[in-house]
Amino acid sequence: MKISVRNLEPTKVKLTVTVDPEEFNPYLDTARKEIAKQVNVPGFRKGHVPGKIIDQRFGFGAVAGEAVNAAVPELYSKALEEKKIHPMAQPELDVQDVPQSAKDDTKLKFVATVERRPDIELPKLDGMVVEVAQPEVSDDDVAKRLENLRQRFGTLVGVDRPAAKGDFANIDLDAQIDGESVDSQEGVSYELGSGTMLDGIDEALEGLSAGEETTFESTLQGGDHEGEKAQVKVKVNSVKTEELPELDDDFAQEASEFDTLDELKADIRKQCEADLEARQATDARDAFIAKLQEGLEIPVPKGVKKEAVEQQLKGMTPDPEKATKEQKAQAEETVEKELKDQIVLDVLSEQMDVTVSQNEVFQFLASIAQQYGMEPNAFINAIIKNGQIGSAVQEVGRSKGMVAGMKAVTFKNPNGDVLDLSKYLGEVEENEEDQSVEAASAAAAVADEIAKKDDDKADDAE
């Protein structure tokens, strides 16, 4: 097999693969045997028809077609391995030459154009020191947690005055398009200023008292008329404000096992310190990856980036085509960083000689299925069927490579104190897997497929 490589871009190559007859012939023989298993030829037992007869009865072209379908993917993979090319997307395959008969000396020739991982050289880990910021618990951190606890014990009390920001209004809604009601809700509780409902509702409600109503224009966020402008009539049934308990010893006794407010604050501070210590491991991961990327020029494949940005926008807005410039810029920045991190971690996992077991991959996929509320076996089978198992293997490899790399370097805080992160590295690995855009996209795609199948079954049942 002859392989020529042409670099089209730093992250894109064209491979021209020419296959000698002796290497292609086994694929032709296998194709003949497969065809023989499926056909009946008088005078021969099924599956025992000679190859020459198959060529005569069904045509060499049919045999060659089957052989090419089997040979090209395998030979493409061998070519990648031989030339040490790491693809980041599916290739564009173009079969250019195929022998037309068993005696034809024409060599199988195909071209594969694929976006690849760029060649980068990571710094040596021996002696590497990574500085990690030392988080400190502030009085504000304690106050915020104490306020959140206080709000859990708050009560809503009716008031006889116009609604203001922070109040809770019980409302009826009726959305109309061209004078026709398209959606309505009654007795909805809404906190003014929370921004969790329709655009414009805060301005419409502010200043209204119980029994009053108004109409405002807004864009519907769901239902059959999602994205359409509507006139929304809103009526206020009641206005309530939240009354919070006093921060004193009585509150401490009601909200916790402590007798005094000072004891409760001290416990909250300890919780904050424990959380910051655990979060420091995640900060160390980010600092470690940033350290590996120092001074490196890491180009990302344009096609891979474009597709990932589209996926990112789908999670940011109902209609990605109407995304704002800010949303597009944010999506591009997120994807750019994610792809660079993936490239670095892929190279690191190879450098650390990481191996991935089947059990590790299945555990990883099962954890993702659980996050999406899906049955693990069904999810894993769908991933395998969709040909996405390779992405899962990569994700596990990246996580293991990152943890192995972090164990090989020294982490210090700004004061020069060495940090012991060993007990947190497992959590960092889990967080890395959870944050995978690729994994999330795969999970979403599989979830959509399973949902579609369920819908089809329901339709058939009807």
CSV table of C-alpha atoms in Angstrom, one decimal:
chain,number,residue,atom,x,y,z
A,1,MET,CA,0.0,0.0,0.0
A,2,LYS,CA,1.4,3.3,-1.1
A,3,ILE,CA,0.4,6.4,0.9
A,4,SER,CA,1.1,10.0,0.0
A,5,VAL,CA,0.2,12.9,2.3
A,6,ARG,CA,-0.5,16.5,1.3
A,7,ASN,CA,-1.0,19.1,4.0
A,8,LEU,CA,-3.8,21.4,2.9
A,9,GLU,CA,-3.9,23.3,6.2
A,10,PRO,CA,-2.1,22.9,9.6
A,11,THR,CA,-5.2,20.9,10.6
A,12,LYS,CA,-6.2,19.3,7.3
A,13,VAL,CA,-4.6,16.7,5.1
A,14,LYS,CA,-5.3,14.8,1.9
A,15,LEU,CA,-4.2,11.2,1.8
A,16,THR,CA,-3.9,9.4,-1.5
A,17,VAL,CA,-3.8,5.6,-0.9
A,18,THR,CA,-2.9,3.2,-3.7
A,19,VAL,CA,-3.5,-0.5,-2.9
A,20,ASP,CA,-1.6,-3.3,-4.5
A,21,PRO,CA,-3.7,-6.2,-6.0
A,22,GLU,CA,-2.3,-8.7,-3.5
A,23,GLU,CA,-3.5,-6.6,-0.7
A,24,PHE,CA,-7.0,-6.0,-2.2
A,25,ASN,CA,-7.5,-9.6,-3.4
A,26,PRO,CA,-8.4,-10.9,0.1
A,27,TYR,CA,-11.2,-8.3,0.3
A,28,LEU,CA,-12.5,-9.5,-3.1
A,29,ASP,CA,-12.4,-13.2,-1.9
A,30,THR,CA,-14.3,-12.2,1.3
A,31,ALA,CA,-16.9,-10.3,-0.8
A,32,ARG,CA,-17.4,-13.4,-3.0
A,33,LYS,CA,-18.0,-15.6,0.0
A,34,GLU,CA,-20.5,-13.1,1.5
A,35,ILE,CA,-22.4,-13.0,-1.7
A,36,ALA,CA,-22.3,-16.8,-2.0
A,37,LYS,CA,-24.0,-17.0,1.5
A,38,GLN,CA,-26.9,-14.9,0.3
A,39,VAL,CA,-27.7,-16.4,-3.1
A,40,ASN,CA,-28.9,-19.7,-4.6
A,41,VAL,CA,-27.0,-21.0,-7.6
A,42,PRO,CA,-28.2,-24.3,-9.2
A,43,GLY,CA,-25.7,-27.1,-8.8
A,44,PHE,CA,-24.0,-25.6,-5.7
A,45,ARG,CA,-24.7,-25.6,-2.0
A,46,LYS,CA,-25.5,-22.2,-0.5
A,47,GLY,CA,-22.3,-20.6,0.6
A,48,HIS,CA,-20.1,-23.0,-1.5
A,49,VAL,CA,-20.3,-21.3,-4.9
A,50,PRO,CA,-16.8,-20.8,-6.5
A,51,GLY,CA,-15.6,-17.2,-6.8
A,52,LYS,CA,-15.4,-17.5,-10.6
A,53,ILE,CA,-19.1,-18.5,-10.8
A,54,ILE,CA,-20.0,-15.5,-8.5
A,55,ASP,CA,-18.1,-13.2,-10.9
A,56,GLN,CA,-19.9,-14.7,-13.9
A,57,ARG,CA,-23.4,-14.8,-12.5
A,58,PHE,CA,-23.5,-11.5,-10.5
A,59,GLY,CA,-20.7,-9.5,-12.2
A,60,PHE,CA,-17.3,-8.5,-11.0
A,61,GLY,CA,-18.6,-5.0,-10.4
A,62,ALA,CA,-20.9,-6.2,-7.6
A,63,VAL,CA,-18.0,-8.1,-6.0
A,64,ALA,CA,-15.7,-5.1,-6.3
A,65,GLY,CA,-18.3,-2.8,-4.8
A,66,GLU,CA,-18.7,-5.0,-1.7
A,67,ALA,CA,-14.9,-5.3,-1.4
A,68,VAL,CA,-14.3,-1.6,-1.7
A,69,ASN,CA,-16.9,-0.9,1.0
A,70,ALA,CA,-15.0,-3.2,3.4
A,71,ALA,CA,-11.5,-2.3,2.3
A,72,VAL,CA,-11.5,1.5,2.2
A,73,PRO,CA,-12.4,2.1,5.9
A,74,GLU,CA,-9.8,-0.5,7.1
A,75,LEU,CA,-7.1,0.7,4.8
A,76,TYR,CA,-7.8,4.3,5.7
A,77,SER,CA,-7.3,3.5,9.4
A,78,LYS,CA,-4.1,1.7,8.6
A,79,ALA,CA,-2.9,4.7,6.6
A,80,LEU,CA,-3.7,7.0,9.5
A,81,GLU,CA,-1.8,4.8,11.9
A,82,GLU,CA,1.2,4.5,9.6
A,83,LYS,CA,1.5,8.2,9.0
A,84,LYS,CA,0.7,9.0,12.7
A,85,ILE,CA,-2.3,11.2,11.7
A,86,HIS,CA,-4.9,11.8,14.4
A,87,PRO,CA,-8.3,12.6,12.8
A,88,MET,CA,-10.7,15.0,14.5
A,89,ALA,CA,-13.6,14.5,12.1
A,90,GLN,CA,-15.0,12.0,9.7
A,91,PRO,CA,-13.1,12.0,6.3
A,92,GLU,CA,-14.3,12.8,2.9
A,93,LEU,CA,-13.6,9.7,0.9
A,94,ASP,CA,-13.3,9.6,-2.9
A,95,VAL,CA,-12.6,6.2,-4.6
A,96,GLN,CA,-10.9,7.0,-7.8
A,97,ASP,CA,-9.7,3.7,-9.3
A,98,VAL,CA,-11.2,0.2,-9.0
A,99,PRO,CA,-10.2,-2.9,-11.0
A,100,GLN,CA,-13.0,-3.8,-13.5
A,101,SER,CA,-12.3,-7.5,-13.8
A,102,ALA,CA,-10.4,-10.3,-12.0
A,103,LYS,CA,-7.6,-10.0,-14.6
A,104,ASP,CA,-7.5,-6.2,-14.5
A,105,ASP,CA,-4.2,-4.9,-13.1
A,106,THR,CA,-5.7,-1.5,-12.1
A,107,LYS,CA,-4.9,-0.8,-8.5
A,108,LEU,CA,-7.5,0.3,-6.0
A,109,LYS,CA,-7.0,4.0,-5.4
A,110,PHE,CA,-8.8,6.4,-3.0
A,111,VAL,CA,-8.3,9.8,-1.6
A,112,ALA,CA,-9.2,10.8,2.0
A,113,THR,CA,-9.5,14.4,3.0
A,114,VAL,CA,-9.7,14.8,6.8
A,115,GLU,CA,-9.3,17.4,9.5
A,116,ARG,CA,-6.6,16.3,11.8
A,117,ARG,CA,-5.1,17.1,15.2
A,118,PRO,CA,-2.2,19.6,14.8
A,119,ASP,CA,1.3,18.5,15.7
A,120,ILE,CA,2.3,20.1,19.1
A,121,GLU,CA,5.1,19.3,21.6
A,122,LEU,CA,4.2,19.7,25.2
A,123,PRO,CA,6.7,20.9,27.8
A,124,LYS,CA,8.4,18.3,30.0
A,125,LEU,CA,6.6,17.5,33.2
A,126,ASP,CA,9.7,16.7,35.2
A,127,GLY,CA,10.3,19.6,37.6
A,128,MET,CA,7.3,21.5,36.4
A,129,VAL,CA,5.8,23.8,39.1
A,130,VAL,CA,2.2,25.1,38.7
A,131,GLU,CA,1.1,28.0,40.8
A,132,VAL,CA,-2.5,27.9,42.0
A,133,ALA,CA,-4.3,30.8,43.6
A,134,GLN,CA,-5.1,30.4,47.3
A,135,PRO,CA,-8.8,30.9,47.9
A,136,GLU,CA,-9.8,32.6,51.1
A,137,VAL,CA,-13.2,32.7,52.8
A,138,SER,CA,-14.5,36.2,53.2
A,139,ASP,CA,-17.1,37.6,55.5
A,140,ASP,CA,-19.2,38.2,52.4
A,141,ASP,CA,-19.1,34.5,51.6
A,142,VAL,CA,-20.4,33.6,55.0
A,143,ALA,CA,-23.0,36.4,54.9
A,144,LYS,CA,-24.3,35.1,51.5
A,145,ARG,CA,-24.8,31.5,52.8
A,146,LEU,CA,-26.4,32.8,55.9
A,147,GLU,CA,-28.8,34.9,53.9
A,148,ASN,CA,-29.7,31.9,51.7
A,149,LEU,CA,-30.4,29.9,54.8
A,150,ARG,CA,-32.5,32.8,56.2
A,151,GLN,CA,-34.5,32.9,52.9
A,152,ARG,CA,-35.4,29.2,53.4
A,153,PHE,CA,-37.2,30.2,56.6
A,154,GLY,CA,-38.9,33.3,55.1
A,155,THR,CA,-42.7,33.6,54.8
A,156,LEU,CA,-44.9,35.4,52.3
A,157,VAL,CA,-47.2,38.0,53.7
A,158,GLY,CA,-50.0,39.7,51.7
A,159,VAL,CA,-49.6,43.6,51.3
A,160,ASP,CA,-52.2,46.2,50.3
A,161,ARG,CA,-50.0,48.2,47.9
A,162,PRO,CA,-48.7,48.2,44.4
A,163,ALA,CA,-46.2,45.5,43.4
A,164,ALA,CA,-42.5,46.3,43.5
A,165,LYS,CA,-39.3,44.5,42.6
A,166,GLY,CA,-38.8,41.5,45.0
A,167,ASP,CA,-42.5,41.1,45.6
A,168,PHE,CA,-44.4,37.9,44.7
A,169,ALA,CA,-47.5,38.4,42.6
A,170,ASN,CA,-50.2,35.8,41.9
A,171,ILE,CA,-51.2,36.5,38.3
A,172,ASP,CA,-53.4,35.3,35.4
A,173,LEU,CA,-52.0,35.4,31.9
A,174,ASP,CA,-53.6,35.4,28.5
A,175,ALA,CA,-51.5,35.6,25.3
A,176,GLN,CA,-53.3,36.7,22.1
A,177,ILE,CA,-52.2,36.8,18.5
A,178,ASP,CA,-54.5,38.7,16.1
A,179,GLY,CA,-57.1,38.9,18.8
A,180,GLU,CA,-57.2,35.1,19.4
A,181,SER,CA,-56.0,33.5,22.6
A,182,VAL,CA,-53.2,31.1,22.0
A,183,ASP,CA,-52.1,30.4,25.6
A,184,SER,CA,-53.4,31.2,29.1
A,185,GLN,CA,-52.4,30.4,32.7
A,186,GLU,CA,-54.1,31.1,36.0
A,187,GLY,CA,-52.8,31.5,39.5
A,188,VAL,CA,-49.2,31.7,38.6
A,189,SER,CA,-46.8,32.9,41.3
A,190,TYR,CA,-44.1,35.2,40.0
A,191,GLU,CA,-41.3,37.1,41.7
A,192,LEU,CA,-40.9,40.6,40.2
A,193,GLY,CA,-37.4,41.2,38.9
A,194,SER,CA,-36.5,37.5,38.7
A,195,GLY,CA,-36.5,37.5,34.9
A,196,THR,CA,-37.9,33.9,34.8
A,197,MET,CA,-40.9,34.6,32.7
A,198,LEU,CA,-41.8,36.6,29.6
A,199,ASP,CA,-39.8,39.7,28.5
A,200,GLY,CA,-41.6,42.8,29.6
A,201,ILE,CA,-43.6,41.3,32.4
A,202,ASP,CA,-41.5,43.0,35.2
A,203,GLU,CA,-42.2,46.4,33.7
A,204,ALA,CA,-45.9,45.6,33.2
A,205,LEU,CA,-46.4,44.3,36.8
A,206,GLU,CA,-44.5,47.0,38.7
A,207,GLY,CA,-46.9,49.5,40.1
A,208,LEU,CA,-50.0,47.2,39.8
A,209,SER,CA,-52.1,46.4,42.8
A,210,ALA,CA,-54.4,43.4,43.4
A,211,GLY,CA,-57.4,43.4,41.1
A,212,GLU,CA,-55.6,45.5,38.4
A,213,GLU,CA,-54.6,44.4,35.0
A,214,THR,CA,-52.7,45.6,31.9
A,215,THR,CA,-51.5,44.4,28.5
A,216,PHE,CA,-47.9,44.3,27.1
A,217,GLU,CA,-46.2,42.9,24.0
A,218,SER,CA,-43.8,40.0,24.3
A,219,THR,CA,-42.2,37.1,22.4
A,220,LEU,CA,-43.6,33.7,23.3
A,221,GLN,CA,-40.9,31.3,24.7
A,222,GLY,CA,-42.7,28.0,24.2
A,223,GLY,CA,-45.6,26.1,22.7
A,224,ASP,CA,-46.9,26.1,19.1
A,225,HIS,CA,-46.3,29.8,18.7
A,226,GLU,CA,-42.8,29.9,20.1
A,227,GLY,CA,-40.8,32.9,18.8
A,228,GLU,CA,-44.0,34.8,17.8
A,229,LYS,CA,-45.0,38.3,19.1
A,230,ALA,CA,-48.1,38.3,21.2
A,231,GLN,CA,-50.3,40.7,23.2
A,232,VAL,CA,-50.2,39.4,26.8
A,233,LYS,CA,-52.9,40.4,29.2
A,234,VAL,CA,-51.9,40.1,32.8
A,235,LYS,CA,-54.1,40.4,35.9
A,236,VAL,CA,-52.8,40.7,39.5
A,237,ASN,CA,-54.7,38.6,42.0
A,238,SER,CA,-52.6,39.3,45.0
A,239,VAL,CA,-49.3,40.9,46.0
A,240,LYS,CA,-47.1,39.4,48.7
A,241,THR,CA,-43.8,40.3,50.2
A,242,GLU,CA,-41.2,38.0,51.8
A,243,GLU,CA,-40.6,38.5,55.5
A,244,LEU,CA,-37.3,37.1,56.8
A,245,PRO,CA,-36.6,36.1,60.4
A,246,GLU,CA,-34.2,38.1,62.5
A,247,LEU,CA,-30.6,36.9,62.5
A,248,ASP,CA,-30.3,36.0,66.2
A,249,ASP,CA,-29.9,33.1,68.5
A,250,ASP,CA,-33.5,32.1,68.1
A,251,PHE,CA,-33.0,31.8,64.3
A,252,ALA,CA,-29.8,29.7,64.8
A,253,GLN,CA,-31.8,27.3,67.1
A,254,GLU,CA,-34.6,27.0,64.5
A,255,ALA,CA,-32.4,26.6,61.4
A,256,SER,CA,-29.6,24.4,62.8
A,257,GLU,CA,-28.4,22.3,65.7
A,258,PHE,CA,-26.5,25.3,67.2
A,259,ASP,CA,-27.6,27.4,70.2
A,260,THR,CA,-26.1,30.7,69.1
A,261,LEU,CA,-25.8,32.7,65.9
A,262,ASP,CA,-22.0,32.9,66.4
A,263,GLU,CA,-21.8,29.1,66.5
A,264,LEU,CA,-23.8,28.9,63.3
A,265,LYS,CA,-21.6,31.4,61.5
A,266,ALA,CA,-18.5,29.5,62.6
A,267,ASP,CA,-19.9,26.3,61.1
A,268,ILE,CA,-20.9,28.1,57.8
A,269,ARG,CA,-17.3,29.4,57.6
A,270,LYS,CA,-16.0,25.8,58.0
A,271,GLN,CA,-18.3,24.7,55.2
A,272,CYS,CA,-17.0,27.5,52.9
A,273,GLU,CA,-13.4,26.6,53.6
A,274,ALA,CA,-14.1,22.9,52.8
A,275,ASP,CA,-15.8,23.9,49.5
A,276,LEU,CA,-12.9,26.2,48.5
A,277,GLU,CA,-10.4,23.5,49.3
A,278,ALA,CA,-12.1,21.1,47.0
A,279,ARG,CA,-12.6,23.8,44.4
A,280,GLN,CA,-8.8,24.4,44.5
A,281,ALA,CA,-8.3,21.0,42.8
A,282,THR,CA,-10.5,22.2,39.9
A,283,ASP,CA,-8.5,25.5,39.8
A,284,ALA,CA,-5.3,23.4,39.7
A,285,ARG,CA,-6.6,21.5,36.7
A,286,ASP,CA,-7.2,24.7,34.8
A,287,ALA,CA,-3.8,26.1,35.8
A,288,PHE,CA,-2.2,22.9,34.8
A,289,ILE,CA,-3.7,22.9,31.3
A,290,ALA,CA,-2.9,26.6,30.9
A,291,LYS,CA,0.7,25.8,31.9
A,292,LEU,CA,0.9,23.2,29.2
A,293,GLN,CA,-0.3,25.6,26.6
A,294,GLU,CA,2.1,28.4,27.5
A,295,GLY,CA,3.9,29.5,24.3
A,296,LEU,CA,2.2,26.9,22.1
A,297,GLU,CA,0.5,27.8,18.9
A,298,ILE,CA,-2.5,25.5,18.7
A,299,PRO,CA,-4.6,25.8,15.5
A,300,VAL,CA,-8.0,24.2,15.6
A,301,PRO,CA,-9.8,22.5,12.6
A,302,LYS,CA,-12.2,25.0,11.0
A,303,GLY,CA,-14.9,22.4,10.2
A,304,VAL,CA,-14.8,20.9,13.6
A,305,LYS,CA,-15.0,24.3,15.2
A,306,LYS,CA,-17.9,25.4,13.0
A,307,GLU,CA,-19.9,22.3,13.9
A,308,ALA,CA,-19.2,22.6,17.6
A,309,VAL,CA,-20.2,26.3,17.6
A,310,GLU,CA,-23.5,25.4,16.0
A,311,GLN,CA,-24.1,22.8,18.8
A,312,GLN,CA,-23.1,25.4,21.4
A,313,LEU,CA,-25.6,27.9,20.0
A,314,LYS,CA,-28.4,25.4,20.1
A,315,GLY,CA,-28.0,25.2,23.8
A,316,MET,CA,-27.9,29.0,24.2
A,317,THR,CA,-30.9,30.1,22.1
A,318,PRO,CA,-34.1,28.5,20.6
A,319,ASP,CA,-33.2,29.7,17.1
A,320,PRO,CA,-29.4,29.5,16.5
A,321,GLU,CA,-29.8,31.4,13.2
A,322,LYS,CA,-31.0,34.4,15.2
A,323,ALA,CA,-28.2,34.3,17.7
A,324,THR,CA,-26.7,37.7,18.6
A,325,LYS,CA,-23.2,38.7,17.9
A,326,GLU,CA,-22.4,38.4,21.6
A,327,GLN,CA,-23.8,34.9,21.7
A,328,LYS,CA,-21.8,33.9,18.6
A,329,ALA,CA,-18.6,35.4,20.1
A,330,GLN,CA,-19.2,33.6,23.4
A,331,ALA,CA,-19.9,30.3,21.6
A,332,GLU,CA,-16.7,30.6,19.5
A,333,GLU,CA,-14.6,31.5,22.5
A,334,THR,CA,-16.0,28.5,24.5
A,335,VAL,CA,-15.5,26.1,21.6
A,336,GLU,CA,-12.0,27.4,20.8
A,337,LYS,CA,-10.9,26.8,24.4
A,338,GLU,CA,-12.6,23.4,24.6
A,339,LEU,CA,-10.9,22.2,21.4
A,340,LYS,CA,-7.5,23.4,22.4
A,341,ASP,CA,-7.9,21.7,25.8
A,342,GLN,CA,-8.9,18.5,24.1
A,343,ILE,CA,-5.9,18.6,21.7
A,344,VAL,CA,-3.5,19.2,24.6
A,345,LEU,CA,-5.1,16.4,26.7
A,346,ASP,CA,-5.0,14.0,23.8
A,347,VAL,CA,-1.3,14.6,23.3
A,348,LEU,CA,-0.7,14.4,27.1
A,349,SER,CA,-2.6,11.0,27.4
A,350,GLU,CA,-0.3,9.6,24.7
A,351,GLN,CA,2.8,11.0,26.5
A,352,MET,CA,1.6,9.4,29.7
A,353,ASP,CA,1.0,6.0,28.0
A,354,VAL,CA,-2.6,6.0,29.2
A,355,THR,CA,-4.7,2.9,28.5
A,356,VAL,CA,-8.5,2.8,28.6
A,357,SER,CA,-10.4,-0.3,29.6
A,358,GLN,CA,-13.9,-1.3,28.4
A,359,ASN,CA,-15.2,-1.1,31.9
A,360,GLU,CA,-14.0,2.5,32.3
A,361,VAL,CA,-15.7,3.5,29.1
A,362,PHE,CA,-19.0,1.9,30.2
A,363,GLN,CA,-18.8,3.5,33.6
A,364,PHE,CA,-18.3,6.9,32.0
A,365,LEU,CA,-21.2,6.4,29.6
A,366,ALA,CA,-23.4,5.2,32.5
A,367,SER,CA,-22.7,8.3,34.5
A,368,ILE,CA,-23.7,10.5,31.5
A,369,ALA,CA,-26.9,8.5,31.0
A,370,GLN,CA,-27.7,9.1,34.7
A,371,GLN,CA,-27.2,12.8,34.3
A,372,TYR,CA,-29.7,12.8,31.4
A,373,GLY,CA,-32.2,10.5,33.2
A,374,MET,CA,-31.7,7.8,30.6
A,375,GLU,CA,-31.4,4.0,31.0
A,376,PRO,CA,-27.7,3.2,30.9
A,377,ASN,CA,-27.8,0.1,28.8
A,378,ALA,CA,-30.0,1.7,26.2
A,379,PHE,CA,-27.8,4.7,26.1
A,380,ILE,CA,-24.6,2.7,25.8
A,381,ASN,CA,-26.1,0.5,23.0
A,382,ALA,CA,-27.2,3.7,21.1
A,383,ILE,CA,-23.7,5.2,21.5
A,384,ILE,CA,-22.2,2.0,20.0
A,385,LYS,CA,-24.8,1.8,17.2
A,386,ASN,CA,-24.2,5.5,16.3
A,387,GLY,CA,-20.4,4.9,16.1
A,388,GLN,CA,-19.7,7.3,18.9
A,389,ILE,CA,-17.9,4.8,21.2
A,390,GLY,CA,-14.5,6.2,20.0
A,391,SER,CA,-15.4,9.7,21.3
A,392,ALA,CA,-16.2,8.1,24.7
A,393,VAL,CA,-12.8,6.3,24.7
A,394,GLN,CA,-11.1,9.6,23.9
A,395,GLU,CA,-12.9,11.4,26.8
A,396,VAL,CA,-11.9,8.8,29.3
A,397,GLY,CA,-8.3,8.8,28.0
A,398,ARG,CA,-8.2,12.6,28.3
A,399,SER,CA,-9.4,12.5,31.9
A,400,LYS,CA,-6.9,9.8,32.9
A,401,GLY,CA,-4.1,11.6,31.1
A,402,MET,CA,-4.9,14.8,32.9
A,403,VAL,CA,-4.9,13.2,36.3
A,404,ALA,CA,-1.6,11.3,35.5
A,405,GLY,CA,-0.1,14.5,34.4
A,406,MET,CA,-1.2,16.4,37.5
A,407,LYS,CA,0.3,13.7,39.7
A,408,ALA,CA,3.6,14.2,37.9
A,409,VAL,CA,4.0,17.9,38.6
A,410,THR,CA,4.2,20.1,41.8
A,411,PHE,CA,1.4,22.5,42.7
A,412,LYS,CA,2.1,25.5,45.0
A,413,ASN,CA,0.2,28.4,46.3
A,414,PRO,CA,1.4,32.0,45.9
A,415,ASN,CA,3.3,31.7,49.2
A,416,GLY,CA,5.3,28.8,47.8
A,417,ASP,CA,3.6,26.1,49.9
A,418,VAL,CA,3.2,22.7,48.2
A,419,LEU,CA,-0.4,21.6,47.8
A,420,ASP,CA,-1.5,18.1,48.3
A,421,LEU,CA,-4.3,17.5,45.8
A,422,SER,CA,-4.2,13.7,45.8
A,423,LYS,CA,-7.5,13.2,47.6
A,424,TYR,CA,-9.3,15.5,45.1
A,425,LEU,CA,-7.9,14.3,41.8
A,426,GLY,CA,-10.7,11.7,41.4
A,427,GLU,CA,-13.2,14.5,41.7
A,428,VAL,CA,-11.3,16.6,39.1
A,429,GLU,CA,-11.5,13.6,36.7
A,430,GLU,CA,-15.2,13.3,37.2
A,431,ASN,CA,-15.7,17.1,36.7
A,432,GLU,CA,-13.6,16.9,33.5
A,433,GLU,CA,-15.9,14.2,32.1
A,434,ASP,CA,-19.0,16.1,33.1
A,435,GLN,CA,-17.8,19.2,31.3
A,436,SER,CA,-17.2,17.5,28.0
A,437,VAL,CA,-19.0,19.2,25.1
A,438,GLU,CA,-18.5,16.1,23.0
A,439,ALA,CA,-20.1,13.9,25.6
A,440,ALA,CA,-23.0,16.3,26.2
A,441,SER,CA,-23.6,16.5,22.4
A,442,ALA,CA,-23.5,12.8,22.1
A,443,ALA,CA,-25.9,12.3,25.0
A,444,ALA,CA,-28.3,14.9,23.6
A,445,ALA,CA,-28.2,13.3,20.1
A,446,VAL,CA,-28.9,9.8,21.6
A,447,ALA,CA,-31.7,11.3,23.8
A,448,ASP,CA,-33.3,12.8,20.7
A,449,GLU,CA,-33.0,9.5,18.8
A,450,ILE,CA,-34.6,7.5,21.7
A,451,ALA,CA,-37.3,10.1,22.1
A,452,LYS,CA,-38.1,9.9,18.3
A,453,LYS,CA,-38.3,6.2,18.5
A,454,ASP,CA,-40.7,6.4,21.4
A,455,ASP,CA,-42.8,8.9,19.5
A,456,ASP,CA,-42.8,6.6,16.4
A,457,LYS,CA,-44.0,3.7,18.7
A,458,ALA,CA,-46.8,5.9,20.1
A,459,ASP,CA,-47.9,6.8,16.6
A,460,ASP,CA,-47.9,3.2,15.5
A,461,ALA,CA,-50.0,2.3,18.6
A,462,GLU,CA,-52.5,4.9,17.6
